[in-house]
PDB file of C-alpha atoms in Angstrom:
ATOM      1  CA  UNK V  27     -12.777 -11.498  -5.061  1.00 48.00           C
ATOM      2  CA  UNK V  28      -9.694  -9.747  -3.847  1.00 50.00           C
ATOM      3  CA  UNK V  29     -10.014  -6.064  -3.102  1.00 49.00           C
ATOM      4  CA  UNK V  30      -6.598  -5.522  -4.310  1.00 47.00           C
ATOM      5  CA  UNK V  31      -7.197  -7.259  -7.728  1.00 45.00           C
ATOM      6  CA  UNK V  32      -9.950  -7.017 -10.281  1.00 46.00           C
ATOM      7  CA  UNK V  33     -10.381  -9.196 -13.177  1.00 41.00           C
ATOM      8  CA  UNK V  34      -8.911  -8.364 -16.591  1.00 41.00           C
ATOM      9  CA  UNK V  35      -6.700  -5.582 -17.698  1.00 47.00           C
ATOM     10  CA  UNK V  36      -6.608  -3.529 -14.495  1.00 53.00           C
ATOM     11  CA  UNK V  37      -5.181  -6.506 -12.693  1.00 79.00           C
ATOM     12  CA  UNK V  38      -2.593  -7.085 -15.309  1.00 84.00           C
ATOM     13  CA  UNK V  39      -1.538  -3.388 -15.158  1.00 84.00           C
ATOM     14  CA  UNK V  40      -1.210  -3.533 -11.345  1.00 84.00           C
ATOM     15  CA  UNK V  41       0.950  -6.658 -11.755  1.00 88.00           C
ATOM     16  CA  UNK V  42       3.225  -4.772 -14.375  1.00 91.00           C
ATOM     17  CA  UNK V  43       3.590  -1.837 -12.087  1.00 89.00           C
ATOM     18  CA  UNK V  44       4.554  -4.268  -9.280  1.00 90.00           C
ATOM     19  CA  UNK V  45       6.969  -6.071 -11.562  1.00 92.00           C
ATOM     20  CA  UNK V  46       8.834  -2.669 -12.172  1.00 93.00           C
ATOM     21  CA  UNK V  47       9.040  -1.930  -8.565  1.00 91.00           C
ATOM     22  CA  UNK V  48      10.259  -5.496  -7.552  1.00 91.00           C
ATOM     23  CA  UNK V  49      12.915  -5.242 -10.422  1.00 93.00           C
ATOM     24  CA  UNK V  50      14.153  -1.842  -9.223  1.00 91.00           C
ATOM     25  CA  UNK V  51      14.229  -3.211  -5.543  1.00 90.00           C
ATOM     26  CA  UNK V  52      16.319  -6.168  -6.747  1.00 91.00           C
ATOM     27  CA  UNK V  53      18.756  -4.046  -8.507  1.00 91.00           C
ATOM     28  CA  UNK V  54      19.050  -1.596  -5.643  1.00 87.00           C
ATOM     29  CA  UNK V  55      19.749  -4.433  -3.222  1.00 85.00           C
ATOM     30  CA  UNK V  56      22.730  -5.414  -5.447  1.00 86.00           C
ATOM     31  CA  UNK V  57      23.981  -1.851  -4.959  1.00 82.00           C
ATOM     32  CA  UNK V  58      23.387  -0.917  -8.551  1.00 79.00           C
ATOM     33  CA  UNK V  59      22.312   2.596  -9.571  1.00 79.00           C
ATOM     34  CA  UNK V  60      20.124   1.433 -12.478  1.00 84.00           C
ATOM     35  CA  UNK V  61      18.555   3.509 -15.082  1.00 89.00           C
ATOM     36  CA  UNK V  62      15.012   3.085 -16.304  1.00 88.00           C
ATOM     37  CA  UNK V  63      15.991   0.962 -19.288  1.00 88.00           C
ATOM     38  CA  UNK V  64      17.856  -1.393 -17.215  1.00 91.00           C
ATOM     39  CA  UNK V  65      15.038  -1.736 -14.734  1.00 92.00           C
ATOM     40  CA  UNK V  66      12.599  -2.370 -17.646  1.00 92.00           C
ATOM     41  CA  UNK V  67      14.818  -5.121 -18.748  1.00 92.00           C
ATOM     42  CA  UNK V  68      14.955  -6.691 -15.464  1.00 93.00           C
ATOM     43  CA  UNK V  69      11.145  -6.573 -15.222  1.00 91.00           C
ATOM     44  CA  UNK V  70      10.818  -7.989 -18.735  1.00 92.00           C
ATOM     45  CA  UNK V  71       9.003  -5.092 -20.240  1.00 91.00           C
ATOM     46  CA  UNK V  72       9.816  -2.360 -22.753  1.00 91.00           C
ATOM     47  CA  UNK V  73      11.343   0.934 -21.741  1.00 88.00           C
ATOM     48  CA  UNK V  74       8.388   2.545 -23.241  1.00 89.00           C
ATOM     49  CA  UNK V  75       5.988   0.616 -20.971  1.00 89.00           C
ATOM     50  CA  UNK V  76       8.219   1.623 -17.943  1.00 89.00           C
ATOM     51  CA  UNK V  77       7.836   5.289 -18.909  1.00 85.00           C
ATOM     52  CA  UNK V  78       4.049   4.941 -19.077  1.00 85.00           C
ATOM     53  CA  UNK V  79       3.994   3.727 -15.470  1.00 87.00           C
ATOM     54  CA  UNK V  80       6.666   6.041 -14.012  1.00 85.00           C
ATOM     55  CA  UNK V  81       7.617   9.614 -15.356  1.00 80.00           C
ATOM     56  CA  UNK V  82      11.143   9.257 -14.352  1.00 82.00           C
ATOM     57  CA  UNK V  83      13.669   6.821 -12.911  1.00 87.00           C
ATOM     58  CA  UNK V  84      13.789   8.953  -9.674  1.00 87.00           C
ATOM     59  CA  UNK V  85      10.092   8.438  -9.126  1.00 85.00           C
ATOM     60  CA  UNK V  86      10.510   4.712  -9.662  1.00 87.00           C
ATOM     61  CA  UNK V  87      13.446   4.398  -7.283  1.00 88.00           C
ATOM     62  CA  UNK V  88      11.684   6.553  -4.683  1.00 86.00           C
ATOM     63  CA  UNK V  89       8.703   4.181  -4.653  1.00 85.00           C
ATOM     64  CA  UNK V  90      10.816   1.057  -4.922  1.00 87.00           C
ATOM     65  CA  UNK V  91      12.565   1.881  -1.757  1.00 86.00           C
ATOM     66  CA  UNK V  92       9.182   2.217   0.015  1.00 85.00           C
ATOM     67  CA  UNK V  93       7.914  -0.871  -1.707  1.00 83.00           C
ATOM     68  CA  UNK V  94      10.386  -3.125   0.190  1.00 83.00           C
ATOM     69  CA  UNK V  95      10.145  -1.159   3.510  1.00 87.00           C
ATOM     70  CA  UNK V  96       6.749  -2.865   4.203  1.00 88.00           C
ATOM     71  CA  UNK V  97       6.453  -6.569   4.829  1.00 92.00           C
ATOM     72  CA  UNK V  98       4.557  -8.895   2.661  1.00 91.00           C
ATOM     73  CA  UNK V  99       1.411 -10.688   3.957  1.00 93.00           C
ATOM     74  CA  UNK V 100       3.542 -13.900   4.095  1.00 93.00           C
ATOM     75  CA  UNK V 101       6.186 -12.170   6.150  1.00 93.00           C
ATOM     76  CA  UNK V 102       3.844 -10.355   8.510  1.00 94.00           C
ATOM     77  CA  UNK V 103       1.842 -13.420   9.314  1.00 94.00           C
ATOM     78  CA  UNK V 104       4.638 -15.996   8.979  1.00 92.00           C
ATOM     79  CA  UNK V 105       4.429 -17.086  12.624  1.00 87.00           C
ATOM     80  CA  UNK V 106       0.641 -17.959  12.344  1.00 77.00           C
ATOM     81  CA  UNK V 107      -0.867 -15.396  14.750  1.00 68.00           C
ATOM     82  CA  UNK V 108      -4.327 -15.939  16.146  1.00 77.00           C
ATOM     83  CA  UNK V 109      -7.220 -15.926  13.688  1.00 86.00           C
ATOM     84  CA  UNK V 110      -8.878 -13.038  15.494  1.00 93.00           C
ATOM     85  CA  UNK V 111      -9.235 -10.382  12.804  1.00 95.00           C
ATOM     86  CA  UNK V 112      -8.558  -7.505  15.244  1.00 96.00           C
ATOM     87  CA  UNK V 113      -5.531  -8.932  16.437  1.00 95.00           C
ATOM     88  CA  UNK V 114      -4.239  -9.497  12.990  1.00 96.00           C
ATOM     89  CA  UNK V 115      -5.290  -5.927  11.852  1.00 97.00           C
ATOM     90  CA  UNK V 116      -3.525  -4.621  14.914  1.00 96.00           C
ATOM     91  CA  UNK V 117      -0.482  -6.283  13.476  1.00 95.00           C
ATOM     92  CA  UNK V 118      -0.988  -4.682  10.074  1.00 96.00           C
ATOM     93  CA  UNK V 119      -1.425  -1.282  11.810  1.00 97.00           C
ATOM     94  CA  UNK V 120       1.847  -1.626  13.640  1.00 96.00           C
ATOM     95  CA  UNK V 121       3.719  -2.707  10.506  1.00 96.00           C
ATOM     96  CA  UNK V 122       2.203   0.298   8.547  1.00 95.00           C
ATOM     97  CA  UNK V 123       3.015   2.610  11.488  1.00 96.00           C
ATOM     98  CA  UNK V 124       6.658   1.459  11.721  1.00 95.00           C
ATOM     99  CA  UNK V 125       7.184   1.856   8.028  1.00 94.00           C
ATOM    100  CA  UNK V 126       5.718   5.278   7.811  1.00 94.00           C
ATOM    101  CA  UNK V 127       7.454   6.505  10.933  1.00 94.00           C
ATOM    102  CA  UNK V 128      10.801   5.480   9.348  1.00 94.00           C
ATOM    103  CA  UNK V 129       9.868   7.007   5.827  1.00 92.00           C
ATOM    104  CA  UNK V 130       7.639   9.961   6.477  1.00 94.00           C
ATOM    105  CA  UNK V 131       9.473  12.280   4.192  1.00 93.00           C
ATOM    106  CA  UNK V 132       9.656  10.099   1.093  1.00 90.00           C
ATOM    107  CA  UNK V 133       6.116   8.967   1.536  1.00 91.00           C
ATOM    108  CA  UNK V 134       5.020  12.508   1.525  1.00 93.00           C
ATOM    109  CA  UNK V 135       7.100  13.140  -1.561  1.00 88.00           C
ATOM    110  CA  UNK V 136       5.462  10.151  -3.388  1.00 86.00           C
ATOM    111  CA  UNK V 137       2.104  11.371  -2.359  1.00 88.00           C
ATOM    112  CA  UNK V 138       2.866  14.839  -3.583  1.00 87.00           C
ATOM    113  CA  UNK V 139       4.172  13.562  -7.010  1.00 81.00           C
ATOM    114  CA  UNK V 140       0.925  11.509  -7.353  1.00 81.00           C
ATOM    115  CA  UNK V 141      -1.278  14.652  -6.707  1.00 83.00           C
ATOM    116  CA  UNK V 142       0.880  16.902  -8.853  1.00 80.00           C
ATOM    117  CA  UNK V 143       0.545  14.330 -11.845  1.00 73.00           C
ATOM    118  CA  UNK V 144      -3.087  14.354 -11.314  1.00 73.00           C
ATOM    119  CA  UNK V 145      -3.286  18.127 -11.408  1.00 76.00           C
ATOM    120  CA  UNK V 146      -1.106  18.427 -14.616  1.00 71.00           C
ATOM    121  CA  UNK V 147      -3.090  15.760 -16.208  1.00 67.00           C
ATOM    122  CA  UNK V 148       0.179  13.688 -16.598  1.00 62.00           C
ATOM    123  CA  UNK V 149      -1.294  10.585 -15.077  1.00 60.00           C
ATOM    124  CA  UNK V 150      -2.586   7.905 -17.506  1.00 67.00           C
ATOM    125  CA  UNK V 151      -6.282   7.309 -16.683  1.00 68.00           C
ATOM    126  CA  UNK V 152      -5.808   3.624 -17.466  1.00 68.00           C
ATOM    127  CA  UNK V 153      -2.950   3.118 -15.297  1.00 71.00           C
ATOM    128  CA  UNK V 154      -2.697   2.818 -11.431  1.00 71.00           C
ATOM    129  CA  UNK V 155      -1.361   5.892  -9.969  1.00 71.00           C
ATOM    130  CA  UNK V 156      -0.128   4.143  -6.932  1.00 76.00           C
ATOM    131  CA  UNK V 157       0.777   0.677  -5.752  1.00 81.00           C
ATOM    132  CA  UNK V 158      -1.833  -0.675  -3.367  1.00 86.00           C
ATOM    133  CA  UNK V 159       0.293  -2.220  -0.670  1.00 87.00           C
ATOM    134  CA  UNK V 160      -2.212  -1.955   2.235  1.00 93.00           C
ATOM    135  CA  UNK V 161      -5.083  -3.838   0.763  1.00 93.00           C
ATOM    136  CA  UNK V 162      -3.096  -7.227   0.460  1.00 93.00           C
ATOM    137  CA  UNK V 163      -2.147  -6.921   4.127  1.00 96.00           C
ATOM    138  CA  UNK V 164      -5.713  -6.211   5.281  1.00 97.00           C
ATOM    139  CA  UNK V 165      -7.124  -9.094   3.165  1.00 96.00           C
ATOM    140  CA  UNK V 166      -4.523 -11.346   4.684  1.00 95.00           C
ATOM    141  CA  UNK V 167      -5.535 -10.179   8.165  1.00 96.00           C
ATOM    142  CA  UNK V 168      -9.155 -10.881   7.492  1.00 96.00           C
ATOM    143  CA  UNK V 169      -8.747 -14.112   5.559  1.00 94.00           C
ATOM    144  CA  UNK V 170      -8.969 -16.625   8.460  1.00 93.00           C
ATOM    145  CA  UNK V 171     -12.139 -15.028   9.720  1.00 93.00           C
ATOM    146  CA  UNK V 172     -13.944 -14.425   6.373  1.00 92.00           C
ATOM    147  CA  UNK V 173     -16.605 -16.838   7.323  1.00 92.00           C
ATOM    148  CA  UNK V 174     -17.691 -14.623  10.256  1.00 91.00           C
ATOM    149  CA  UNK V 175     -18.860 -11.775   7.937  1.00 95.00           C
ATOM    150  CA  UNK V 176     -21.579 -11.422   5.522  1.00 95.00           C
ATOM    151  CA  UNK V 177     -19.945 -11.189   2.101  1.00 94.00           C
ATOM    152  CA  UNK V 178     -21.375  -7.771   1.321  1.00 95.00           C
ATOM    153  CA  UNK V 179     -20.166  -6.519   4.688  1.00 96.00           C
ATOM    154  CA  UNK V 180     -16.758  -7.889   3.895  1.00 94.00           C
ATOM    155  CA  UNK V 181     -16.666  -5.917   0.628  1.00 95.00           C
ATOM    156  CA  UNK V 182     -17.223  -2.687   2.668  1.00 96.00           C
ATOM    157  CA  UNK V 183     -14.814  -3.605   5.523  1.00 97.00           C
ATOM    158  CA  UNK V 184     -11.746  -3.881   3.493  1.00 96.00           C
ATOM    159  CA  UNK V 185     -11.976  -0.387   1.754  1.00 96.00           C
ATOM    160  CA  UNK V 186     -13.070   1.163   5.093  1.00 97.00           C
ATOM    161  CA  UNK V 187     -10.058  -0.179   6.753  1.00 98.00           C
ATOM    162  CA  UNK V 188      -7.865   1.001   3.993  1.00 96.00           C
ATOM    163  CA  UNK V 189      -9.063   4.685   4.599  1.00 96.00           C
ATOM    164  CA  UNK V 190      -7.604   4.715   8.158  1.00 96.00           C
ATOM    165  CA  UNK V 191      -4.434   2.731   7.660  1.00 95.00           C
ATOM    166  CA  UNK V 192      -1.837   4.343   5.423  1.00 92.00           C
ATOM    167  CA  UNK V 193      -0.159   7.597   4.343  1.00 93.00           C
ATOM    168  CA  UNK V 194      -3.315   9.730   3.796  1.00 94.00           C
ATOM    169  CA  UNK V 195      -4.542   8.874   7.349  1.00 96.00           C
ATOM    170  CA  UNK V 196      -1.020   9.874   8.693  1.00 95.00           C
ATOM    171  CA  UNK V 197      -1.292  13.222   6.961  1.00 95.00           C
ATOM    172  CA  UNK V 198      -4.683  13.929   8.340  1.00 96.00           C
ATOM    173  CA  UNK V 199      -3.728  12.960  11.978  1.00 97.00           C
ATOM    174  CA  UNK V 200      -0.587  15.080  11.808  1.00 96.00           C
ATOM    175  CA  UNK V 201      -1.295  18.069   9.597  1.00 97.00           C
ATOM    176  CA  UNK V 202      -5.120  18.446  10.165  1.00 97.00           C
ATOM    177  CA  UNK V 203      -5.992  17.134  13.407  1.00 97.00           C
ATOM    178  CA  UNK V 204      -2.570  17.878  15.017  1.00 97.00           C
ATOM    179  CA  UNK V 205      -2.445  14.507  16.929  1.00 97.00           C
ATOM    180  CA  UNK V 206       0.799  12.901  18.035  1.00 96.00           C
ATOM    181  CA  UNK V 207       1.784   9.275  17.323  1.00 95.00           C
ATOM    182  CA  UNK V 208       0.292   7.986  20.622  1.00 96.00           C
ATOM    183  CA  UNK V 209      -3.042   9.736  19.934  1.00 97.00           C
ATOM    184  CA  UNK V 210      -3.204   8.788  16.306  1.00 97.00           C
ATOM    185  CA  UNK V 211      -2.614   5.002  16.785  1.00 97.00           C
ATOM    186  CA  UNK V 212      -5.277   5.061  19.631  1.00 97.00           C
ATOM    187  CA  UNK V 213      -7.739   6.407  17.156  1.00 98.00           C
ATOM    188  CA  UNK V 214      -6.817   4.041  14.497  1.00 98.00           C
ATOM    189  CA  UNK V 215      -7.064   1.121  16.797  1.00 97.00           C
ATOM    190  CA  UNK V 216     -10.466   2.217  18.078  1.00 98.00           C
ATOM    191  CA  UNK V 217     -11.654   2.685  14.414  1.00 98.00           C
ATOM    192  CA  UNK V 218     -10.377  -0.847  13.524  1.00 98.00           C
ATOM    193  CA  UNK V 219     -12.453  -2.514  16.362  1.00 98.00           C
ATOM    194  CA  UNK V 220     -15.565  -0.261  15.572  1.00 98.00           C
ATOM    195  CA  UNK V 221     -15.367  -1.216  11.819  1.00 98.00           C
ATOM    196  CA  UNK V 222     -15.003  -4.876  12.650  1.00 97.00           C
ATOM    197  CA  UNK V 223     -17.932  -4.805  15.067  1.00 97.00           C
ATOM    198  CA  UNK V 224     -20.118  -3.025  12.518  1.00 96.00           C
ATOM    199  CA  UNK V 225     -19.186  -5.630   9.898  1.00 96.00           C
ATOM    200  CA  UNK V 226     -20.033  -8.447  12.204  1.00 94.00           C
ATOM    201  CA  UNK V 227     -23.341  -6.810  13.209  1.00 93.00           C
ATOM    202  CA  UNK V 228     -24.514  -6.623   9.738  1.00 81.00           C
TER     203      UNK V 228
END
């Protein structure tokens, strides 16, 4: 089962959230400064539904800009790189790093908005607070080598990799550990290899 998608309603809600982001991104590419109602119409959902997922059009547009800054799995692996999971995960890490380096301020703002909504109790407990963009990339990286891993180990590997690839890891490296980009990426790549080796060993 995909780590990014679970059966039933949670999966549907994740898709609805993604539909809103995709719709906002399409309108932005057309050069239109759309309101929440227009974005909801483009996504084929009601305005009330859009407000359930995003507290304001500003929050939606902020995340939509980040949504298109990262390549999709199909785009990232379009040229058919080697099946080696480490090589493919290195490509995911590089894509995430490039996106984060170009969008650090809005990524921090999005993270702050999510944390603030949680503290205020504004976040709907039945809705996804964030769009999971890293897991589809990680799963695509591991897909050609799934047979190399025990299924239970693979279930642990994906989430473990998600902990070290993403905005939260960037914040820890920069703010807590005070590491520069070169050091941070060295640690991340080492951790990727260590996690893959551990999963293979099990």
